[in-house]
mmCIF file of N, CA and C in Angstrom:
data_model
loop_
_atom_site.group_PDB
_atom_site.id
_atom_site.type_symbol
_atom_site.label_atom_id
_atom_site.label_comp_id
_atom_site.label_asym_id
_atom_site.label_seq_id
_atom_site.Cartn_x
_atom_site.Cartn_y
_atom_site.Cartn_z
ATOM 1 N N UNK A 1 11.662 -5.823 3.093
ATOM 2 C CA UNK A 1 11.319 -5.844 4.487
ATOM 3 C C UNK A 1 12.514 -6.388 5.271
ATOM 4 N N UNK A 2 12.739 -6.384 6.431
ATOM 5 C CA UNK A 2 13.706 -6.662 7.539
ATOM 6 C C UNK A 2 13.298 -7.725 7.409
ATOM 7 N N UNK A 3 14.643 -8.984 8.176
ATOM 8 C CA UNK A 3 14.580 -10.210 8.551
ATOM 9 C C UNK A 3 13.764 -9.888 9.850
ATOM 10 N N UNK A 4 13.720 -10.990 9.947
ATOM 11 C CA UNK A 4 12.449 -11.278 11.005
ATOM 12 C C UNK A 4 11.658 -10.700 11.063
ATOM 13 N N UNK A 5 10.857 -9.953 10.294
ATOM 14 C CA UNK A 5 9.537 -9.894 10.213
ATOM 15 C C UNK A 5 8.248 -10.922 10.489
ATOM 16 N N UNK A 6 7.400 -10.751 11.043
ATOM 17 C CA UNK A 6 6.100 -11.320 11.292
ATOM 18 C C UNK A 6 5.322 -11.479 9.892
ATOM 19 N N UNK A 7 5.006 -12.513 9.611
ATOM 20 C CA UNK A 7 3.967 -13.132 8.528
ATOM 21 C C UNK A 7 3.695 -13.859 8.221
ATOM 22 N N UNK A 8 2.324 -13.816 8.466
ATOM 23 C CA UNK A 8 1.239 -14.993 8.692
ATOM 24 C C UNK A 8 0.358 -15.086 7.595
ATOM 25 N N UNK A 9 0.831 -16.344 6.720
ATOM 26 C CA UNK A 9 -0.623 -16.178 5.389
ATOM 27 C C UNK A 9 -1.340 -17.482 5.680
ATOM 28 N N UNK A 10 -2.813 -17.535 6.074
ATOM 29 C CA UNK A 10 -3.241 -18.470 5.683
ATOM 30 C C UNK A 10 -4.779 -18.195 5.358
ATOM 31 N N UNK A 11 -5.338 -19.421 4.308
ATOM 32 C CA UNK A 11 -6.117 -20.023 3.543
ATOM 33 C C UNK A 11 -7.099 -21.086 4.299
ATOM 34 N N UNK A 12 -7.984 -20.449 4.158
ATOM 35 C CA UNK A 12 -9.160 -21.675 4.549
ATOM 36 C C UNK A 12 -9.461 -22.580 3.147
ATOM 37 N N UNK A 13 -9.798 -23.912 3.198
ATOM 38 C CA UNK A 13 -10.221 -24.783 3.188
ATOM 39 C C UNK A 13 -11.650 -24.454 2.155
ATOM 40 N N UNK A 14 -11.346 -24.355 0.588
ATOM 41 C CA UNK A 14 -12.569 -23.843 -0.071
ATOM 42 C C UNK A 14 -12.815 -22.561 -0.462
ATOM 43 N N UNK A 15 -11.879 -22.270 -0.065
ATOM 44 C CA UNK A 15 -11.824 -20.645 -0.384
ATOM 45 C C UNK A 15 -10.608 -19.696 -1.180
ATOM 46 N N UNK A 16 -10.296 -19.353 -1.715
ATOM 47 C CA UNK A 16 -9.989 -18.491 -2.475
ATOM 48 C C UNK A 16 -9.266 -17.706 -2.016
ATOM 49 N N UNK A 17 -9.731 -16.696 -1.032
ATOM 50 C CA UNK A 17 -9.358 -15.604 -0.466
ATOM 51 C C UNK A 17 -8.486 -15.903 0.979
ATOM 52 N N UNK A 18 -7.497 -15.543 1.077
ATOM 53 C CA UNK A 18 -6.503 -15.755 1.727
ATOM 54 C C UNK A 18 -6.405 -14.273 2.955
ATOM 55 N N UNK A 19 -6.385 -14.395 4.228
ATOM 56 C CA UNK A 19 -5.764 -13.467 5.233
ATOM 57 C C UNK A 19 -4.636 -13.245 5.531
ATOM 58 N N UNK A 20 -4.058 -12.542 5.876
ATOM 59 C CA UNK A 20 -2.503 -12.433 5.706
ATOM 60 C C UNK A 20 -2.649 -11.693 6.972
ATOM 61 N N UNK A 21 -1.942 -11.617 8.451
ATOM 62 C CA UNK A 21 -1.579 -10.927 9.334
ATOM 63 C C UNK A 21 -0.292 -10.676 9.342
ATOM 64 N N UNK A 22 -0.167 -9.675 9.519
ATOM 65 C CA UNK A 22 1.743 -8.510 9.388
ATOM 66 C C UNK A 22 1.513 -8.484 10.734
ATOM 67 N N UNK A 23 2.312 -8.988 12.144
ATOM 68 C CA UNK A 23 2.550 -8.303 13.376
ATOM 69 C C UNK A 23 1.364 -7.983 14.161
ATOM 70 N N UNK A 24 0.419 -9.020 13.786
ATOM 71 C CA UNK A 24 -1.016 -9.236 14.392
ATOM 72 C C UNK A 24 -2.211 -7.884 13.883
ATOM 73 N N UNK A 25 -1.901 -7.893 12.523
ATOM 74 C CA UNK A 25 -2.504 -6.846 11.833
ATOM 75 C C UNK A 25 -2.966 -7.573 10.798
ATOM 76 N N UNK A 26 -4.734 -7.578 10.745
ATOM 77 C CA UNK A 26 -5.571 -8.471 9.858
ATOM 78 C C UNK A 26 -5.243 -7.951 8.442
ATOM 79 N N UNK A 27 -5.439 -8.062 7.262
ATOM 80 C CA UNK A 27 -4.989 -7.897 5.677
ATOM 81 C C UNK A 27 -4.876 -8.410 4.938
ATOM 82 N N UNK A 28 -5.159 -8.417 3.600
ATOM 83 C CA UNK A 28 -5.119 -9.498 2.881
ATOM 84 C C UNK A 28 -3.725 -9.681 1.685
ATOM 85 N N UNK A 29 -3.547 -10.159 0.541
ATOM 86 C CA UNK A 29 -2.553 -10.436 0.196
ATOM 87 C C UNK A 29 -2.117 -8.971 -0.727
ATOM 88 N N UNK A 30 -3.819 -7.972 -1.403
ATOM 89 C CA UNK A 30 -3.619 -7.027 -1.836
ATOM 90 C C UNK A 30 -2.826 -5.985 -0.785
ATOM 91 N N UNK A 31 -3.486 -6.300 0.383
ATOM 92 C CA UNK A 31 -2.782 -4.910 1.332
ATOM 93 C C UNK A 31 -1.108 -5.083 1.687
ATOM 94 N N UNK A 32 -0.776 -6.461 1.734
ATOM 95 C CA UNK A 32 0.325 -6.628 1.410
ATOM 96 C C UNK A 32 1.637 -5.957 0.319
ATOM 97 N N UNK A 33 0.876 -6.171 -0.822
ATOM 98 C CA UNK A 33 1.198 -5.511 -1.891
ATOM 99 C C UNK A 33 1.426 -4.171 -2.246
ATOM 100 N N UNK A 34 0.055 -3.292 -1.422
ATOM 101 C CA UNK A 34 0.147 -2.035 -0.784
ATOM 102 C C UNK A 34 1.194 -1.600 0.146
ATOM 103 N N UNK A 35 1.440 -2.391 1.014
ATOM 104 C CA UNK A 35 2.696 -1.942 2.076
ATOM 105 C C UNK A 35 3.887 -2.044 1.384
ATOM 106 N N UNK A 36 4.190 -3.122 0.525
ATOM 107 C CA UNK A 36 5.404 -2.884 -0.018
ATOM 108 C C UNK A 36 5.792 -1.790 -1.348
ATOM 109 N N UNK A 37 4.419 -1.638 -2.122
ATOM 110 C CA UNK A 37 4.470 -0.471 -2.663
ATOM 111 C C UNK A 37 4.890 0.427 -2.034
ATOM 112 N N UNK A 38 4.078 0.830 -0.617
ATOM 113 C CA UNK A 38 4.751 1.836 -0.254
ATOM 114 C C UNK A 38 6.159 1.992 0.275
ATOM 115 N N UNK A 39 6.666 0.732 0.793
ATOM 116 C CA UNK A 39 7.916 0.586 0.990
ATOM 117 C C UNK A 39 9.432 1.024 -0.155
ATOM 118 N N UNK A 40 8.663 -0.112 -0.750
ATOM 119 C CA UNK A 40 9.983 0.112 -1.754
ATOM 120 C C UNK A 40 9.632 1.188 -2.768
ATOM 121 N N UNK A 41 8.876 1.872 -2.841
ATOM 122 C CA UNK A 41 8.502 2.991 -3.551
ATOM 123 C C UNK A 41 9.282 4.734 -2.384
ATOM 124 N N UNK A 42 9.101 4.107 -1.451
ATOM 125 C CA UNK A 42 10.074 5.424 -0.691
ATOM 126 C C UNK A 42 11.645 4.966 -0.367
ATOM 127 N N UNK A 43 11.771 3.718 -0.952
ATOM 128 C CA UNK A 43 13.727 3.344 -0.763
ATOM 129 C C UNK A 43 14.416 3.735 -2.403
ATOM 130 N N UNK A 44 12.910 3.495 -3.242
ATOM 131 C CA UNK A 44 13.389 4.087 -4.554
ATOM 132 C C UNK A 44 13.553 5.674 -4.858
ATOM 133 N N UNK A 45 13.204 6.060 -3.587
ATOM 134 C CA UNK A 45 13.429 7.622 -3.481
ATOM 135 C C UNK A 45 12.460 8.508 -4.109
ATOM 136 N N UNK A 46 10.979 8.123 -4.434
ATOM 137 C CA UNK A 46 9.584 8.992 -4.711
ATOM 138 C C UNK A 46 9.158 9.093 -3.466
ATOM 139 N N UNK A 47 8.530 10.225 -3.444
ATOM 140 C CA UNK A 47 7.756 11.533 -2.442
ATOM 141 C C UNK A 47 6.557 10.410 -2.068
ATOM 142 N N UNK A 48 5.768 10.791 -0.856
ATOM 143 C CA UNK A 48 5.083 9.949 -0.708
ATOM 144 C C UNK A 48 3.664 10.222 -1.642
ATOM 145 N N UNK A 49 3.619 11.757 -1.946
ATOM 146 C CA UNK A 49 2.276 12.760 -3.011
ATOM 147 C C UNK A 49 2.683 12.193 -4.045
ATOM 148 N N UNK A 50 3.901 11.765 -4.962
ATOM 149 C CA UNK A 50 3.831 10.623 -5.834
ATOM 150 C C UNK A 50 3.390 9.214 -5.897
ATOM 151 N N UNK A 51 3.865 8.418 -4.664
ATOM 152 C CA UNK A 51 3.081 7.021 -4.612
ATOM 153 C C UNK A 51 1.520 7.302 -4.281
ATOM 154 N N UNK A 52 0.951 8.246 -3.556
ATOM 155 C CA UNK A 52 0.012 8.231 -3.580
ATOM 156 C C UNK A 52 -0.982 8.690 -4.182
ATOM 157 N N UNK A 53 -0.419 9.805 -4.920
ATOM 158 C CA UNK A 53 -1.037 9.753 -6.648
ATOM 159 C C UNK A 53 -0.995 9.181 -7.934
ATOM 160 N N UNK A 54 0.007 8.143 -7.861
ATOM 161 C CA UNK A 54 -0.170 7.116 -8.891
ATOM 162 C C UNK A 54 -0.838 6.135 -8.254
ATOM 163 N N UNK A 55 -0.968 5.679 -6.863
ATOM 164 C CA UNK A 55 -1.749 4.689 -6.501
ATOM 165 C C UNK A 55 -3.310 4.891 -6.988
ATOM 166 N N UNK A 56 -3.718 6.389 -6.421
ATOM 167 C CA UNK A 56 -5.005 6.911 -7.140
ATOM 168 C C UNK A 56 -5.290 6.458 -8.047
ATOM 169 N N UNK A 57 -3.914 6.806 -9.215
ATOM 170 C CA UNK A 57 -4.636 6.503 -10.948
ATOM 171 C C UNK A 57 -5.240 5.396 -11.310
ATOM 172 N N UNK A 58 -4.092 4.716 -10.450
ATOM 173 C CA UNK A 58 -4.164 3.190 -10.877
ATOM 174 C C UNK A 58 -5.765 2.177 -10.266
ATOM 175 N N UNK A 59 -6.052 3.253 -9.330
ATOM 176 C CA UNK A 59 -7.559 2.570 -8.131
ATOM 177 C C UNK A 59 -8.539 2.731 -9.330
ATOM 178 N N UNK A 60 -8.260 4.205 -10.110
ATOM 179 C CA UNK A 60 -9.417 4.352 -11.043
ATOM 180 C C UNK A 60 -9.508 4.128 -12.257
ATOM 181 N N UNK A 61 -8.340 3.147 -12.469
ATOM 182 C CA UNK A 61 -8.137 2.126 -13.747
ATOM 183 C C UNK A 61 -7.326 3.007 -15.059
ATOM 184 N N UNK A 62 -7.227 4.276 -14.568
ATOM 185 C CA UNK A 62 -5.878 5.113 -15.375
ATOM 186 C C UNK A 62 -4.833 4.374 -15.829
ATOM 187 N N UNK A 63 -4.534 4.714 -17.072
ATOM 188 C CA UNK A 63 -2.839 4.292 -17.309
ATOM 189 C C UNK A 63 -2.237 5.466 -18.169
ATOM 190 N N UNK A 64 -3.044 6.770 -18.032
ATOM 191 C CA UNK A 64 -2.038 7.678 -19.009
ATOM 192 C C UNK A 64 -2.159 9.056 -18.129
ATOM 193 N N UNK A 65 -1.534 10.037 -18.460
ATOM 194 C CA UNK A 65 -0.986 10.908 -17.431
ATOM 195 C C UNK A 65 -2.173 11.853 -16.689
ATOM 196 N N UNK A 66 -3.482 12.028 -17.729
ATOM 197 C CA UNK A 66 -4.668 12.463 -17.629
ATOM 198 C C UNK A 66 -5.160 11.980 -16.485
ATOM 199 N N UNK A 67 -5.008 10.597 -16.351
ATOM 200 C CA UNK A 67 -5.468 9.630 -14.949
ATOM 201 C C UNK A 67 -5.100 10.265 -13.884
ATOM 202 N N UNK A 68 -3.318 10.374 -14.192
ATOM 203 C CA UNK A 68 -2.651 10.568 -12.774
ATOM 204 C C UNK A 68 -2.924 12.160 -12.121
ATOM 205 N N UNK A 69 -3.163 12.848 -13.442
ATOM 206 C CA UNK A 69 -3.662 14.447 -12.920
ATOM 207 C C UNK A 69 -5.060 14.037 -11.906
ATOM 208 N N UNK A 70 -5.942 13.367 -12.565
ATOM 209 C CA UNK A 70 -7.062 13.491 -11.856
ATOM 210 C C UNK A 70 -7.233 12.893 -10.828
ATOM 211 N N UNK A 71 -6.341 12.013 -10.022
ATOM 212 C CA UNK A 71 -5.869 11.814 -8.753
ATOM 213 C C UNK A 71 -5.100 12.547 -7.956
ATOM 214 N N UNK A 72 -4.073 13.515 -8.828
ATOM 215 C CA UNK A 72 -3.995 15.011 -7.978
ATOM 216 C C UNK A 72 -5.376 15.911 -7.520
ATOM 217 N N UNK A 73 -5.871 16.203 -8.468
ATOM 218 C CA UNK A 73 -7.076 16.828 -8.350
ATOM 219 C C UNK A 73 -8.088 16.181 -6.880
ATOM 220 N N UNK A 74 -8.041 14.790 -7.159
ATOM 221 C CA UNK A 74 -9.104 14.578 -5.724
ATOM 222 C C UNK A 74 -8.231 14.812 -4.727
ATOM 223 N N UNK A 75 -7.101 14.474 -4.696
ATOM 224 C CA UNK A 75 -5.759 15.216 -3.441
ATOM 225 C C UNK A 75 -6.535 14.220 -2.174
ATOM 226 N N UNK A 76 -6.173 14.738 -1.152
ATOM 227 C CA UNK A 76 -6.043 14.284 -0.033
ATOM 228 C C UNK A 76 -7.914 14.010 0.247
ATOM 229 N N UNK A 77 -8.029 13.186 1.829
ATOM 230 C CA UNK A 77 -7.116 12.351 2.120
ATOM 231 C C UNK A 77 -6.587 10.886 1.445
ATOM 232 N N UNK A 78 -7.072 10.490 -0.040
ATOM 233 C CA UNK A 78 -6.716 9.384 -0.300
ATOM 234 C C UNK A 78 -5.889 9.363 -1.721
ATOM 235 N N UNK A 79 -6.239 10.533 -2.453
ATOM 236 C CA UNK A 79 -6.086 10.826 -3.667
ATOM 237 C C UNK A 79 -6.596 9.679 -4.873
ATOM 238 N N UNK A 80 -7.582 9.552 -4.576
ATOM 239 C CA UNK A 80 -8.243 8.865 -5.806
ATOM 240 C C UNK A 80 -8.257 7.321 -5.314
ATOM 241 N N UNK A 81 -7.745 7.018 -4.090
ATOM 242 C CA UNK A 81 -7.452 5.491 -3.765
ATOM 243 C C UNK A 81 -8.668 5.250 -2.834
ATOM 244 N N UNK A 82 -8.761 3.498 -2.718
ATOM 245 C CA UNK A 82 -9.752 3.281 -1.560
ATOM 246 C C UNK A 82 -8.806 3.914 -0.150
ATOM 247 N N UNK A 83 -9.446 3.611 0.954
ATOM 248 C CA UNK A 83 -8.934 3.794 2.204
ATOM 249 C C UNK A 83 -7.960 3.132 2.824
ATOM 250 N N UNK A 84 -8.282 1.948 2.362
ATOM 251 C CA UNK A 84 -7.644 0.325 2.455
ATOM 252 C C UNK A 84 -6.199 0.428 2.039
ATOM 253 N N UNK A 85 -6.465 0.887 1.042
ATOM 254 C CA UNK A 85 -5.057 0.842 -0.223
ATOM 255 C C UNK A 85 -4.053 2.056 0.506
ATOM 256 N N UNK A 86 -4.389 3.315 0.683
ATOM 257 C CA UNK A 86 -4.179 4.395 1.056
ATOM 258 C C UNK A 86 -3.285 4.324 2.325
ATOM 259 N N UNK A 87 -4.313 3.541 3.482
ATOM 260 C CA UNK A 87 -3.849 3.323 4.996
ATOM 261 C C UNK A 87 -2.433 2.461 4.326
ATOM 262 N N UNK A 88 -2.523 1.080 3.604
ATOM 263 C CA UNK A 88 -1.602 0.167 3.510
ATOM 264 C C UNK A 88 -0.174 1.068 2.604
ATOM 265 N N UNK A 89 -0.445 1.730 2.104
ATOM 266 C CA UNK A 89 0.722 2.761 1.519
ATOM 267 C C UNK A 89 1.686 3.402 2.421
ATOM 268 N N UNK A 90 0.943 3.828 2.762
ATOM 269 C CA UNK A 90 0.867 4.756 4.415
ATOM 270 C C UNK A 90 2.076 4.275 5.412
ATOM 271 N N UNK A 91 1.370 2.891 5.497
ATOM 272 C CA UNK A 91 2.195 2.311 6.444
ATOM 273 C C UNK A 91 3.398 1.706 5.958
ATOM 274 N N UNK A 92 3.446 1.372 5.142
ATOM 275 C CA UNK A 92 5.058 1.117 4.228
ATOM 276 C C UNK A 92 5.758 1.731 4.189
ATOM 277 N N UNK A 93 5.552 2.849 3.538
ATOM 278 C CA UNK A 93 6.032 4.253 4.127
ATOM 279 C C UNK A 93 6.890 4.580 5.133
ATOM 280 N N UNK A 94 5.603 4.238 6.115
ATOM 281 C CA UNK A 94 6.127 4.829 7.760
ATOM 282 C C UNK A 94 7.364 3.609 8.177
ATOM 283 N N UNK A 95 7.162 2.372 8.136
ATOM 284 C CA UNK A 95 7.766 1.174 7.718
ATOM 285 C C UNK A 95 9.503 1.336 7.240
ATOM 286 N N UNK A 96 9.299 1.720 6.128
ATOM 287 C CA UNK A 96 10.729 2.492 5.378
ATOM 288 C C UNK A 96 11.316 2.890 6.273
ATOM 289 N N UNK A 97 10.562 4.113 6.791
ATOM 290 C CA UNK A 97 11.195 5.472 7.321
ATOM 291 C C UNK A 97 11.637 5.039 8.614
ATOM 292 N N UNK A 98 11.454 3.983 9.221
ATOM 293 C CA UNK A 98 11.986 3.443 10.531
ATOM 294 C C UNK A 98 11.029 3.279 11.436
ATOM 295 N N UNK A 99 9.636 3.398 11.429
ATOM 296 C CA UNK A 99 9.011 3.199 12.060
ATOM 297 C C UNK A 99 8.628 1.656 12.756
ATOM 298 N N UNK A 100 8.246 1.659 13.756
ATOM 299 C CA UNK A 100 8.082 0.367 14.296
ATOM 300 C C UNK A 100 9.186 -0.643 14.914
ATOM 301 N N UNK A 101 10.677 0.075 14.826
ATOM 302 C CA UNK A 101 11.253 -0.454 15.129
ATOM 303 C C UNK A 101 11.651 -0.503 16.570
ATOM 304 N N UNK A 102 11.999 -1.763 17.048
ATOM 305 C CA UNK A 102 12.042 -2.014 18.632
ATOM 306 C C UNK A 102 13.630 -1.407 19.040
#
């Protein structure tokens, strides 16, 4: 990610589960993880129908190539991923590609 980026993690008091805001964008530490997948997964130079068909495999607990076909197969719009995961790919992505910049 760029210097100066916006990020905000915090933790309540008893709890476990942590919020994370990117640039006043609610998320948690997985969707995080998601954006930079998708990030550094398009600086490593894969298609975005690749990150987002191995993201698939991986949503439906795949680890062999059978998986990753059958996240081609459900294809768009998520390819086998939640929505969550999908949108946060998405935007890493777009992220990479120069988006958002002032």
């Amino acid at each position: 990610m760029q210097l100066g980026t916006c990020l905000f993690l915090h933790t309540y008091p008893g709890k476990k589960d942590a919020i994370v805001y990117y640039y006043g964008m609610k998320t948690s530490p997985e969707g995080i993880g998601n954006l930079m997948y998708g990030y550094t997964g398009t600086a490593a130079g894969f298609p975005e129908v690749i990150l987002y068909g191995a993201g698939g495999m991986v949503q439906q607990g795949g680890k062999d190539f059978a998986s990753f076909i059958k996240a081609f197969k459900d294809g768009p719009p998520y390819w086998g991923d939640t929505s969550e995961d999908h949108i946060m790919i998405k935007f890493g992505i777009f992220l990479y590609l120069g988006g958002g910049r002032n």
